[in-house]
Coordinates of C-alpha atoms in Angstrom, one line a residue:
M1 CA -8.9 -26.9 11.5
A2 CA -12.4 -26.7 11.0
K3 CA -13.3 -23.7 8.0
Q4 CA -14.4 -20.7 8.7
I5 CA -17.3 -19.6 7.6
I6 CA -18.8 -15.6 6.4
D7 CA -21.5 -15.3 8.0
D8 CA -24.1 -11.8 8.2
T9 CA -22.0 -11.0 11.7
V10 CA -19.0 -11.1 10.0
M11 CA -19.8 -9.1 7.1
E12 CA -21.6 -6.2 9.3
N13 CA -18.6 -6.3 10.9
V14 CA -16.4 -5.5 7.7
E15 CA -18.5 -2.6 6.9
I16 CA -18.4 -0.9 10.2
L17 CA -14.3 -1.2 10.1
A18 CA -14.2 -0.2 6.2
K19 CA -17.5 2.1 6.6
L20 CA -19.0 0.7 3.4
A21 CA -22.9 0.8 2.8
L22 CA -23.5 -2.4 0.5
T23 CA -27.0 -2.7 -0.6
E24 CA -27.7 -6.6 -0.8
E25 CA -27.0 -7.6 -3.6
E26 CA -23.0 -6.0 -3.3
R27 CA -23.5 -7.3 0.1
K28 CA -24.2 -11.2 -1.0
K29 CA -21.5 -10.7 -3.9
A30 CA -18.7 -9.7 -1.0
K31 CA -19.5 -12.4 0.7
E32 CA -19.2 -14.9 -1.7
K33 CA -16.1 -13.6 -2.8
M34 CA -14.6 -13.7 1.1
Q35 CA -15.6 -17.3 1.1
E36 CA -13.8 -17.9 -2.2
M37 CA -10.8 -16.1 -1.1
L38 CA -10.6 -18.5 2.8
D39 CA -11.8 -21.7 1.0
Y40 CA -8.7 -20.8 -1.1
V41 CA -6.2 -20.3 1.5
D42 CA -7.5 -23.1 3.5
K43 CA -6.7 -25.1 0.2
L44 CA -3.1 -23.8 0.4
N45 CA -3.2 -25.0 3.8
E46 CA -3.5 -28.9 3.5
L47 CA -0.3 -28.6 1.8
D48 CA 2.9 -30.3 3.3
T49 CA 5.1 -27.3 4.6
D50 CA 7.3 -30.0 6.8
G51 CA 10.9 -28.9 6.0
I52 CA 10.6 -25.9 3.8
E53 CA 12.2 -22.8 4.8
P54 CA 9.8 -19.9 5.4
L55 CA 11.0 -16.6 2.5
S56 CA 9.6 -13.6 1.2
H57 CA 11.5 -13.4 -1.8
T58 CA 12.3 -16.9 -4.4
F59 CA 15.8 -15.5 -4.7
S60 CA 18.2 -14.0 -1.9
M61 CA 18.6 -10.3 -1.6
G62 CA 21.1 -8.3 -0.7
N63 CA 21.2 -4.7 0.5
V64 CA 21.1 -3.1 -3.3
F65 CA 21.4 1.1 -1.2
R66 CA 24.1 2.9 -2.8
E67 CA 26.5 5.6 -0.9
D68 CA 24.5 8.7 -1.8
V69 CA 27.1 11.0 -3.0
V70 CA 27.0 14.5 -4.0
T71 CA 27.4 15.5 -7.4
N72 CA 26.5 19.1 -8.4
G73 CA 27.6 20.7 -5.5
D74 CA 26.0 23.6 -3.7
D75 CA 25.7 26.4 -6.5
R76 CA 23.2 28.5 -5.6
D77 CA 24.4 31.5 -8.3
A78 CA 23.7 28.3 -10.9
M79 CA 20.3 27.9 -9.9
L80 CA 19.3 30.8 -9.1
D81 CA 20.9 32.3 -13.0
N82 CA 17.0 29.7 -13.8
A83 CA 14.9 31.6 -11.7
P84 CA 12.6 34.7 -12.8
K85 CA 13.3 36.4 -10.2
C86 CA 16.2 36.6 -7.1
K87 CA 16.8 38.9 -4.1
D88 CA 19.4 38.6 -1.4
G89 CA 20.9 34.9 -3.1
Q90 CA 17.3 33.4 -2.8
Y91 CA 14.3 33.1 -5.1
Q92 CA 11.8 35.9 -5.3
V93 CA 7.9 35.0 -5.2
P94 CA 4.6 37.1 -5.3
K95 CA 3.0 37.4 -2.0
T96 CA 0.5 34.6 -1.2
V97 CA -0.8 35.7 2.2
Q98 CA -2.0 39.1 3.4

């Protein structure tokens, strides 16, 4: 596989897509950093991974969710006891729209 090179055209496209306005110095640094990333990926691609199962985690994962069980119920009166004001079983708040 041919080595990928970050050139000025690629940098212009990245700037447009990311809505960036880089100075020449920032563009040069970003170009170098992006090239370093691509070089690292190329280095990783040199590894022999034949017979290795792809994984998303280093350990097996199972469903860690639990059933959603309501424990406090609907105790509206207790909740309204905490309200500064209530009216007809609802919270009463100051009017915000005129």
